[in-house]
PDB file of C-alpha atoms in Angstrom:
ATOM      1  CA  MET A  81     -36.482  70.688  -4.498  1.00  0.00           C
ATOM      2  CA  SER A  82     -35.365  68.507  -2.053  1.00  0.00           C
ATOM      3  CA  ILE A  83     -38.425  66.521  -2.412  1.00  0.00           C
ATOM      4  CA  HIS A  84     -37.709  65.706  -6.086  1.00  0.00           C
ATOM      5  CA  LEU A  85     -33.637  64.771  -5.056  1.00  0.00           C
ATOM      6  CA  ARG A  86     -34.767  62.037  -2.718  1.00  0.00           C
ATOM      7  CA  PRO A  87     -35.684  59.431  -5.452  1.00  0.00           C
ATOM      8  CA  LEU A  88     -32.667  60.344  -7.582  1.00  0.00           C
ATOM      9  CA  LEU A  89     -30.468  59.952  -4.595  1.00  0.00           C
ATOM     10  CA  ALA A  90     -31.850  56.740  -3.690  1.00  0.00           C
ATOM     11  CA  VAL A  91     -31.450  55.449  -7.311  1.00  0.00           C
ATOM     12  CA  ALA A  92     -27.676  56.573  -7.099  1.00  0.00           C
ATOM     13  CA  LEU A  93     -27.079  54.667  -3.867  1.00  0.00           C
ATOM     14  CA  SER A  94     -28.563  51.514  -5.117  1.00  0.00           C
ATOM     15  CA  ALA A  95     -26.673  51.780  -8.280  1.00  0.00           C
ATOM     16  CA  SER A  96     -23.405  52.239  -6.421  1.00  0.00           C
ATOM     17  CA  MET A  97     -24.254  49.341  -4.149  1.00  0.00           C
ATOM     18  CA  ILE A  98     -24.672  46.891  -6.977  1.00  0.00           C
ATOM     19  CA  ALA A  99     -21.803  48.254  -9.149  1.00  0.00           C
ATOM     20  CA  PRO A 100     -19.225  45.747  -7.905  1.00  0.00           C
ATOM     21  CA  VAL A 101     -21.616  42.979  -8.540  1.00  0.00           C
ATOM     22  CA  VAL A 102     -22.352  43.863 -11.924  1.00  0.00           C
ATOM     23  CA  THR A 103     -18.695  44.399 -12.723  1.00  0.00           C
ATOM     24  CA  GLN A 104     -17.698  40.663 -11.383  1.00  0.00           C
ATOM     25  CA  ALA A 105     -20.678  39.328 -13.472  1.00  0.00           C
ATOM     26  CA  LEU A 106     -19.462  40.650 -16.568  1.00  0.00           C
ATOM     27  CA  ALA A 107     -15.770  39.378 -16.299  1.00  0.00           C
ATOM     28  CA  ARG A 108     -15.449  37.513 -19.413  1.00  0.00           C
ATOM     29  CA  GLU A 109     -14.970  33.732 -18.519  1.00  0.00           C
ATOM     30  CA  VAL A 110     -12.065  31.935 -20.323  1.00  0.00           C
ATOM     31  CA  GLY A 111     -12.225  28.444 -18.527  1.00  0.00           C
ATOM     32  CA  ASP A 112     -13.194  26.428 -15.668  1.00  0.00           C
ATOM     33  CA  VAL A 113     -11.412  24.530 -12.778  1.00  0.00           C
ATOM     34  CA  GLN A 114     -11.042  20.942 -13.231  1.00  0.00           C
ATOM     35  CA  GLY A 115      -9.547  19.923 -10.022  1.00  0.00           C
ATOM     36  CA  VAL A 116      -8.240  21.223  -6.601  1.00  0.00           C
ATOM     37  CA  THR A 117      -5.864  20.035  -3.859  1.00  0.00           C
ATOM     38  CA  ARG A 118      -6.289  21.759  -0.297  1.00  0.00           C
ATOM     39  CA  SER A 119      -6.301  25.194  -1.019  1.00  0.00           C
ATOM     40  CA  ALA A 120      -6.615  27.161  -4.295  1.00  0.00           C
ATOM     41  CA  PHE A 121      -7.909  30.643  -4.826  1.00  0.00           C
ATOM     42  CA  GLY A 122      -8.874  33.186  -7.544  1.00  0.00           C
ATOM     43  CA  THR A 123      -9.036  36.860  -7.538  1.00  0.00           C
ATOM     44  CA  PRO A 124     -11.165  37.824 -10.680  1.00  0.00           C
ATOM     45  CA  PRO A 125     -10.753  41.504 -11.773  1.00  0.00           C
ATOM     46  CA  ASN A 126     -12.590  44.238  -9.749  1.00  0.00           C
ATOM     47  CA  ALA A 127     -13.581  41.364  -7.059  1.00  0.00           C
ATOM     48  CA  ALA A 128     -12.293  39.884  -4.133  1.00  0.00           C
ATOM     49  CA  LYS A 129     -10.191  36.742  -3.750  1.00  0.00           C
ATOM     50  CA  GLU A 130     -12.260  33.460  -2.863  1.00  0.00           C
ATOM     51  CA  ALA A 131     -11.590  29.654  -2.831  1.00  0.00           C
ATOM     52  CA  LYS A 132     -11.658  28.012  -5.985  1.00  0.00           C
ATOM     53  CA  ARG A 133     -13.584  24.510  -6.205  1.00  0.00           C
ATOM     54  CA  PRO A 134     -14.223  22.095  -9.337  1.00  0.00           C
ATOM     55  CA  GLY A 135     -16.473  23.761 -11.652  1.00  0.00           C
ATOM     56  CA  ASP A 136     -15.718  27.237 -10.823  1.00  0.00           C
ATOM     57  CA  PRO A 137     -14.985  29.690 -13.789  1.00  0.00           C
ATOM     58  CA  VAL A 138     -11.842  31.495 -14.446  1.00  0.00           C
ATOM     59  CA  ALA A 139     -12.152  34.725 -15.871  1.00  0.00           C
ATOM     60  CA  ASP A 140      -9.648  36.944 -18.087  1.00  0.00           C
ATOM     61  CA  HIS A 141      -7.218  38.661 -15.997  1.00  0.00           C
ATOM     62  CA  GLU A 142      -7.823  36.587 -13.024  1.00  0.00           C
ATOM     63  CA  TRP A 143      -5.002  35.763 -10.469  1.00  0.00           C
ATOM     64  CA  LEU A 144      -4.810  32.038  -9.447  1.00  0.00           C
ATOM     65  CA  GLU A 145      -2.850  30.954  -6.502  1.00  0.00           C
ATOM     66  CA  THR A 146      -2.207  27.890  -4.443  1.00  0.00           C
ATOM     67  CA  LEU A 147      -1.060  27.663  -0.652  1.00  0.00           C
ATOM     68  CA  SER A 148       1.652  25.053   0.549  1.00  0.00           C
ATOM     69  CA  ALA A 149       0.925  21.347  -0.553  1.00  0.00           C
ATOM     70  CA  SER A 150      -1.748  22.497  -2.699  1.00  0.00           C
ATOM     71  CA  GLY A 151      -2.445  22.461  -6.458  1.00  0.00           C
ATOM     72  CA  LEU A 152      -5.055  23.750  -9.045  1.00  0.00           C
ATOM     73  CA  LYS A 153      -5.949  22.442 -12.583  1.00  0.00           C
ATOM     74  CA  VAL A 154      -7.776  24.650 -14.985  1.00  0.00           C
ATOM     75  CA  ARG A 155      -9.083  24.014 -18.467  1.00  0.00           C
ATOM     76  CA  LEU A 156      -9.145  26.890 -20.995  1.00  0.00           C
ATOM     77  CA  ALA A 157     -11.468  27.664 -23.505  1.00  0.00           C
ATOM     78  CA  ASP A 158      -9.379  26.006 -26.063  1.00  0.00           C
ATOM     79  CA  GLY A 159      -8.633  23.263 -24.590  1.00  0.00           C
ATOM     80  CA  SER A 160      -5.218  24.095 -23.104  1.00  0.00           C
ATOM     81  CA  GLN A 161      -4.460  22.582 -19.602  1.00  0.00           C
ATOM     82  CA  LEU A 162      -2.948  24.615 -16.879  1.00  0.00           C
ATOM     83  CA  THR A 163      -1.518  22.928 -13.658  1.00  0.00           C
ATOM     84  CA  LEU A 164      -0.675  24.845 -10.765  1.00  0.00           C
ATOM     85  CA  GLY A 165       1.893  23.239  -8.048  1.00  0.00           C
ATOM     86  CA  ALA A 166       2.182  24.284  -4.594  1.00  0.00           C
ATOM     87  CA  ASP A 167       2.813  28.116  -3.400  1.00  0.00           C
ATOM     88  CA  SER A 168       2.224  29.241  -6.897  1.00  0.00           C
ATOM     89  CA  LYS A 169       0.692  32.119  -8.641  1.00  0.00           C
ATOM     90  CA  VAL A 170      -0.298  32.852 -12.302  1.00  0.00           C
ATOM     91  CA  LEU A 171      -2.153  36.051 -13.971  1.00  0.00           C
ATOM     92  CA  VAL A 172      -4.400  34.870 -16.714  1.00  0.00           C
ATOM     93  CA  ASP A 173      -3.136  38.056 -18.490  1.00  0.00           C
ATOM     94  CA  ASN A 174      -4.881  37.984 -21.675  1.00  0.00           C
ATOM     95  CA  PHE A 175      -6.862  34.904 -23.233  1.00  0.00           C
ATOM     96  CA  VAL A 176      -8.888  35.361 -26.499  1.00  0.00           C
ATOM     97  CA  TYR A 177     -10.053  32.198 -28.257  1.00  0.00           C
ATOM     98  CA  ASP A 178     -12.413  32.451 -31.246  1.00  0.00           C
ATOM     99  CA  PRO A 179     -12.457  29.178 -33.136  1.00  0.00           C
ATOM    100  CA  SER A 180     -14.103  30.793 -36.411  1.00  0.00           C
ATOM    101  CA  HIS A 181     -11.001  33.202 -36.586  1.00  0.00           C
ATOM    102  CA  THR A 182      -8.044  31.536 -35.086  1.00  0.00           C
ATOM    103  CA  ASP A 183      -5.617  32.937 -37.770  1.00  0.00           C
ATOM    104  CA  SER A 184      -6.231  36.424 -36.041  1.00  0.00           C
ATOM    105  CA  ASP A 185      -4.107  37.566 -33.339  1.00  0.00           C
ATOM    106  CA  ALA A 186      -6.888  39.688 -31.939  1.00  0.00           C
ATOM    107  CA  ALA A 187      -9.411  36.479 -32.027  1.00  0.00           C
ATOM    108  CA  ALA A 188      -6.822  33.866 -30.635  1.00  0.00           C
ATOM    109  CA  ARG A 189      -3.999  34.472 -28.126  1.00  0.00           C
ATOM    110  CA  ALA A 190      -3.138  33.486 -24.635  1.00  0.00           C
ATOM    111  CA  ALA A 191      -0.877  35.292 -22.567  1.00  0.00           C
ATOM    112  CA  LEU A 192      -0.235  34.110 -18.996  1.00  0.00           C
ATOM    113  CA  SER A 193       2.227  35.654 -16.370  1.00  0.00           C
ATOM    114  CA  MET A 194       3.702  33.591 -13.382  1.00  0.00           C
ATOM    115  CA  PRO A 195       5.930  35.579 -10.902  1.00  0.00           C
ATOM    116  CA  LEU A 196       6.538  32.225  -8.634  1.00  0.00           C
ATOM    117  CA  GLY A 197       6.078  28.773  -8.313  1.00  0.00           C
ATOM    118  CA  PHE A 198       5.491  25.405 -10.591  1.00  0.00           C
ATOM    119  CA  MET A 199       3.405  25.510 -13.639  1.00  0.00           C
ATOM    120  CA  ARG A 200       2.612  22.662 -16.002  1.00  0.00           C
ATOM    121  CA  TYR A 201       1.052  24.057 -19.500  1.00  0.00           C
ATOM    122  CA  VAL A 202       0.011  21.981 -22.461  1.00  0.00           C
ATOM    123  CA  THR A 203      -1.622  23.858 -25.510  1.00  0.00           C
ATOM    124  CA  GLY A 204      -4.838  22.874 -26.912  1.00  0.00           C
ATOM    125  CA  ASN A 205      -6.302  24.128 -29.888  1.00  0.00           C
ATOM    126  CA  MET A 206      -4.519  27.813 -29.950  1.00  0.00           C
ATOM    127  CA  PRO A 207      -2.382  28.174 -33.289  1.00  0.00           C
ATOM    128  CA  LYS A 208       1.230  27.628 -32.796  1.00  0.00           C
ATOM    129  CA  GLY A 209       2.926  30.763 -31.568  1.00  0.00           C
ATOM    130  CA  HIS A 210      -0.010  32.526 -30.128  1.00  0.00           C
ATOM    131  CA  THR A 211       0.594  31.193 -26.675  1.00  0.00           C
ATOM    132  CA  VAL A 212       2.885  33.476 -24.406  1.00  0.00           C
ATOM    133  CA  LEU A 213       4.030  32.697 -20.998  1.00  0.00           C
ATOM    134  CA  GLU A 214       5.947  35.306 -18.869  1.00  0.00           C
ATOM    135  CA  THR A 215       8.088  34.972 -15.827  1.00  0.00           C
ATOM    136  CA  PRO A 216      10.457  37.824 -14.203  1.00  0.00           C
ATOM    137  CA  THR A 217      13.292  36.851 -16.326  1.00  0.00           C
ATOM    138  CA  ALA A 218      11.787  35.325 -19.486  1.00  0.00           C
ATOM    139  CA  THR A 219       9.192  35.672 -22.394  1.00  0.00           C
ATOM    140  CA  MET A 220       8.280  32.085 -23.734  1.00  0.00           C
ATOM    141  CA  THR A 221       6.367  31.513 -27.025  1.00  0.00           C
ATOM    142  CA  LEU A 222       4.774  28.054 -27.168  1.00  0.00           C
ATOM    143  CA  ARG A 223       4.256  26.090 -30.407  1.00  0.00           C
ATOM    144  CA  GLY A 224       2.245  23.079 -30.131  1.00  0.00           C
ATOM    145  CA  THR A 225       3.722  22.402 -26.587  1.00  0.00           C
ATOM    146  CA  ALA A 226       3.766  20.668 -23.251  1.00  0.00           C
ATOM    147  CA  VAL A 227       5.919  22.302 -21.054  1.00  0.00           C
ATOM    148  CA  THR A 228       6.855  22.469 -17.125  1.00  0.00           C
ATOM    149  CA  ILE A 229       8.101  25.981 -15.548  1.00  0.00           C
ATOM    150  CA  ALA A 230       9.537  26.604 -11.976  1.00  0.00           C
ATOM    151  CA  VAL A 231      10.000  29.929 -10.846  1.00  0.00           C
ATOM    152  CA  GLN A 232      12.201  30.566  -7.780  1.00  0.00           C
ATOM    153  CA  PRO A 233      11.374  33.438  -5.489  1.00  0.00           C
ATOM    154  CA  GLY A 234      14.401  35.595  -7.142  1.00  0.00           C
ATOM    155  CA  GLY A 235      12.970  35.436 -10.895  1.00  0.00           C
ATOM    156  CA  ASN A 236      15.176  32.501 -11.995  1.00  0.00           C
ATOM    157  CA  THR A 237      13.284  30.588 -14.416  1.00  0.00           C
ATOM    158  CA  HIS A 238      13.588  26.471 -15.249  1.00  0.00           C
ATOM    159  CA  LEU A 239      11.974  25.463 -18.447  1.00  0.00           C
ATOM    160  CA  ALA A 240      11.534  21.928 -19.396  1.00  0.00           C
ATOM    161  CA  VAL A 241       9.931  21.089 -22.690  1.00  0.00           C
ATOM    162  CA  ASP A 242       8.277  17.561 -22.850  1.00  0.00           C
ATOM    163  CA  GLU A 243       6.696  18.341 -26.606  1.00  0.00           C
ATOM    164  CA  GLY A 244       6.834  20.899 -29.151  1.00  0.00           C
ATOM    165  CA  GLU A 245       8.949  23.851 -29.325  1.00  0.00           C
ATOM    166  CA  VAL A 246       9.500  27.002 -27.446  1.00  0.00           C
ATOM    167  CA  THR A 247      11.199  30.357 -28.230  1.00  0.00           C
ATOM    168  CA  VAL A 248      13.027  31.662 -25.058  1.00  0.00           C
ATOM    169  CA  ARG A 249      13.841  35.392 -24.820  1.00  0.00           C
ATOM    170  CA  SER A 250      15.864  36.923 -22.004  1.00  0.00           C
ATOM    171  CA  LYS A 251      13.980  40.048 -20.730  1.00  0.00           C
ATOM    172  CA  LEU A 252      17.105  41.783 -19.560  1.00  0.00           C
ATOM    173  CA  THR A 253      19.582  40.480 -22.360  1.00  0.00           C
ATOM    174  CA  GLY A 254      17.165  39.933 -25.271  1.00  0.00           C
ATOM    175  CA  ARG A 255      19.030  36.833 -26.277  1.00  0.00           C
ATOM    176  CA  GLU A 256      16.833  34.151 -27.726  1.00  0.00           C
ATOM    177  CA  MET A 257      16.915  30.724 -27.921  1.00  0.00           C
ATOM    178  CA  THR A 258      14.847  27.741 -29.407  1.00  0.00           C
ATOM    179  CA  VAL A 259      14.311  24.683 -26.869  1.00  0.00           C
ATOM    180  CA  GLY A 260      12.677  21.479 -28.620  1.00  0.00           C
ATOM    181  CA  ALA A 261      11.136  18.205 -27.140  1.00  0.00           C
ATOM    182  CA  GLY A 262      13.220  16.741 -24.422  1.00  0.00           C
ATOM    183  CA  GLY A 263      15.352  20.002 -23.657  1.00  0.00           C
ATOM    184  CA  SER A 264      15.458  22.355 -20.581  1.00  0.00           C
ATOM    185  CA  VAL A 265      17.041  25.664 -19.902  1.00  0.00           C
ATOM    186  CA  ASP A 266      17.555  28.154 -16.947  1.00  0.00           C
ATOM    187  CA  ILE A 267      16.841  31.410 -17.460  1.00  0.00           C
ATOM    188  CA  LYS A 268      18.655  33.970 -14.941  1.00  0.00           C
ATOM    189  CA  PRO A 269      18.755  37.690 -15.592  1.00  0.00           C
ATOM    190  CA  GLU A 270      22.093  37.435 -17.118  1.00  0.00           C
ATOM    191  CA  GLU A 271      21.717  34.420 -19.314  1.00  0.00           C
ATOM    192  CA  ILE A 272      20.087  31.521 -20.841  1.00  0.00           C
ATOM    193  CA  ARG A 273      21.882  28.563 -20.222  1.00  0.00           C
ATOM    194  CA  LYS A 274      20.921  25.113 -21.329  1.00  0.00           C
ATOM    195  CA  ASP A 275      20.370  22.522 -18.544  1.00  0.00           C
ATOM    196  CA  GLU A 276      22.808  19.512 -18.896  1.00  0.00           C
ATOM    197  CA  THR A 277      22.043  17.904 -15.482  1.00  0.00           C
ATOM    198  CA  GLY A 278      18.204  17.071 -16.118  1.00  0.00           C
ATOM    199  CA  ALA A 279      17.658  17.680 -12.280  1.00  0.00           C
ATOM    200  CA  PRO A 280      14.658  19.520 -11.231  1.00  0.00           C
ATOM    201  CA  ALA A 281      14.586  23.066  -9.822  1.00  0.00           C
ATOM    202  CA  SER A 282      14.631  22.921  -6.176  1.00  0.00           C
ATOM    203  CA  ASN A 283      10.949  23.943  -6.189  1.00  0.00           C
ATOM    204  CA  GLU A 284      10.159  21.119  -8.310  1.00  0.00           C
ATOM    205  CA  ARG A 285      11.587  18.965  -5.827  1.00  0.00           C
ATOM    206  CA  GLN A 286       9.779  20.403  -2.916  1.00  0.00           C
ATOM    207  CA  LEU A 287       6.516  19.849  -5.067  1.00  0.00           C
ATOM    208  CA  GLN A 288       7.448  16.261  -5.642  1.00  0.00           C
ATOM    209  CA  HIS A 289       8.208  15.731  -1.868  1.00  0.00           C
ATOM    210  CA  GLY A 290       4.615  17.304  -0.948  1.00  0.00           C
ATOM    211  CA  ASN A 291       2.862  15.452  -4.024  1.00  0.00           C
ATOM    212  CA  ASP A 292       4.505  12.054  -2.623  1.00  0.00           C
ATOM    213  CA  GLN A 293       3.316  12.647   1.232  1.00  0.00           C
ATOM    214  CA  ARG A 294      -0.205  13.435  -0.337  1.00  0.00           C
ATOM    215  CA  ARG A 295      -0.090  10.479  -2.323  1.00  0.00           C
ATOM    216  CA  GLY A 296       0.193   8.244   0.906  1.00  0.00           C
ATOM    217  CA  GLY A 297      -3.029   9.884   2.293  1.00  0.00           C
ATOM    218  CA  ARG A 298      -4.932   9.629  -0.929  1.00  0.00           C
ATOM    219  CA  ASP A 299      -4.055   5.891  -1.322  1.00  0.00           C
ATOM    220  CA  SER A 300      -5.575   5.127   2.081  1.00  0.00           C
ATOM    221  CA  GLY A 301      -8.700   6.791   1.226  1.00  0.00           C
ATOM    222  CA  GLY A 302      -7.961  10.414   2.147  1.00  0.00           C
ATOM    223  CA  GLY A 303      -7.818  13.410   0.297  1.00  0.00           C
ATOM    224  CA  PRO A 304      -9.762  14.808  -2.761  1.00  0.00           C
ATOM    225  CA  THR A 305     -10.192  12.764  -5.888  1.00  0.00           C
ATOM    226  CA  GLY A 306      -9.679  14.353  -9.279  1.00  0.00           C
ATOM    227  CA  GLY A 307      -7.134  17.050  -8.150  1.00  0.00           C
ATOM    228  CA  PRO A 308      -4.190  18.489 -10.232  1.00  0.00           C
ATOM    229  CA  SER A 309      -1.290  16.858 -11.481  1.00  0.00           C
ATOM    230  CA  GLY A 310       1.921  18.777 -10.448  1.00  0.00           C
ATOM    231  CA  GLY A 311       4.772  16.856 -11.201  1.00  0.00           C
ATOM    232  CA  SER A 312       7.603  17.376 -13.469  1.00  0.00           C
ATOM    233  CA  GLU A 313       8.508  14.391 -16.053  1.00  0.00           C
ATOM    234  CA  SER A 314      12.103  15.237 -14.958  1.00  0.00           C
ATOM    235  CA  GLY A 315      11.259  13.447 -12.032  1.00  0.00           C
ATOM    236  CA  GLY A 316       9.628  10.065 -13.257  1.00  0.00           C
ATOM    237  CA  SER A 317       6.227   9.146 -13.798  1.00  0.00           C
ATOM    238  CA  GLU A 318       5.509   8.544 -10.017  1.00  0.00           C
ATOM    239  CA  SER A 319       6.905  12.020  -8.653  1.00  0.00           C
ATOM    240  CA  GLY A 320       4.244  14.015 -10.109  1.00  0.00           C
ATOM    241  CA  GLY A 321       0.651  14.970  -9.438  1.00  0.00           C
ATOM    242  CA  ASP A 322      -1.860  13.375  -7.110  1.00  0.00           C
ATOM    243  CA  SER A 323      -2.612   9.610  -7.617  1.00  0.00           C
ATOM    244  CA  GLY A 324      -6.551  10.800  -8.451  1.00  0.00           C
ATOM    245  CA  ASP A 325      -5.707  12.011 -11.749  1.00  0.00           C
ATOM    246  CA  SER A 326      -1.949  11.106 -12.867  1.00  0.00           C
ATOM    247  CA  SER A 327      -3.539   9.618 -16.103  1.00  0.00           C
ATOM    248  CA  ASP A 328      -5.831  12.685 -16.641  1.00  0.00           C
ATOM    249  CA  SER A 329      -3.131  15.240 -16.344  1.00  0.00           C
ATOM    250  CA  SER A 330      -0.920  13.166 -18.718  1.00  0.00           C
ATOM    251  CA  ASP A 331      -2.774  15.948 -20.883  1.00  0.00           C
ATOM    252  CA  GLY A 332      -1.903  13.891 -24.249  1.00  0.00           C
ATOM    253  CA  GLY A 333      -0.974  17.468 -25.788  1.00  0.00           C
ATOM    254  CA  SER A 334      -2.235  18.575 -28.794  1.00  0.00           C
TER     255      SER A 334
END
């Protein structure tokens, strides 16, 4: 009996050893990395965290994150552009895009969650209303939109709409507000408040400062090229991303 069990045991052990590799290989790709500044990482489902480089795939249900003075730019399957600033983290929570069935929620939807940091998102060919961004305090539904979002460590969210329209819903109170192009709001657990000052949130200012410092090194020949743009429009055209691709990440919108 033991003689017959040995081959079976060997097969079982071999299968258990390759299972993680197979699981990672089967992760559904939904985009690719367009640019990296300094240090950015991804953690696909059922896989270890790994450094991201231009051309690397991005999987559904993958965590993306950046370190200090770093940035990451991703193009998703529908042409949407996701740009992360420094010290940021986002989950590609549920992304499906079938261009032949865009009228169906099951075939065309994008859900992303950001617990912390700074993000710029420009919608691509995803139907209006099928892209939802989550933060600890807000649910935001995008309609043909270019937005910048900053999330503080406590979860407070600052949203600025550059193009299109966004429906914002407070997770605590359930209150909803529609924000059009040129508008911005602050979402705290107890309220949604229009931002009358136009000043960037504190982590936006930190990001802009870091990008300004990196700009000096890049203009003198240092640093990577083709990196992501991370600035907020409220800071002016020169306050945002890396000089290597400021025109690239104006994104154009769709």
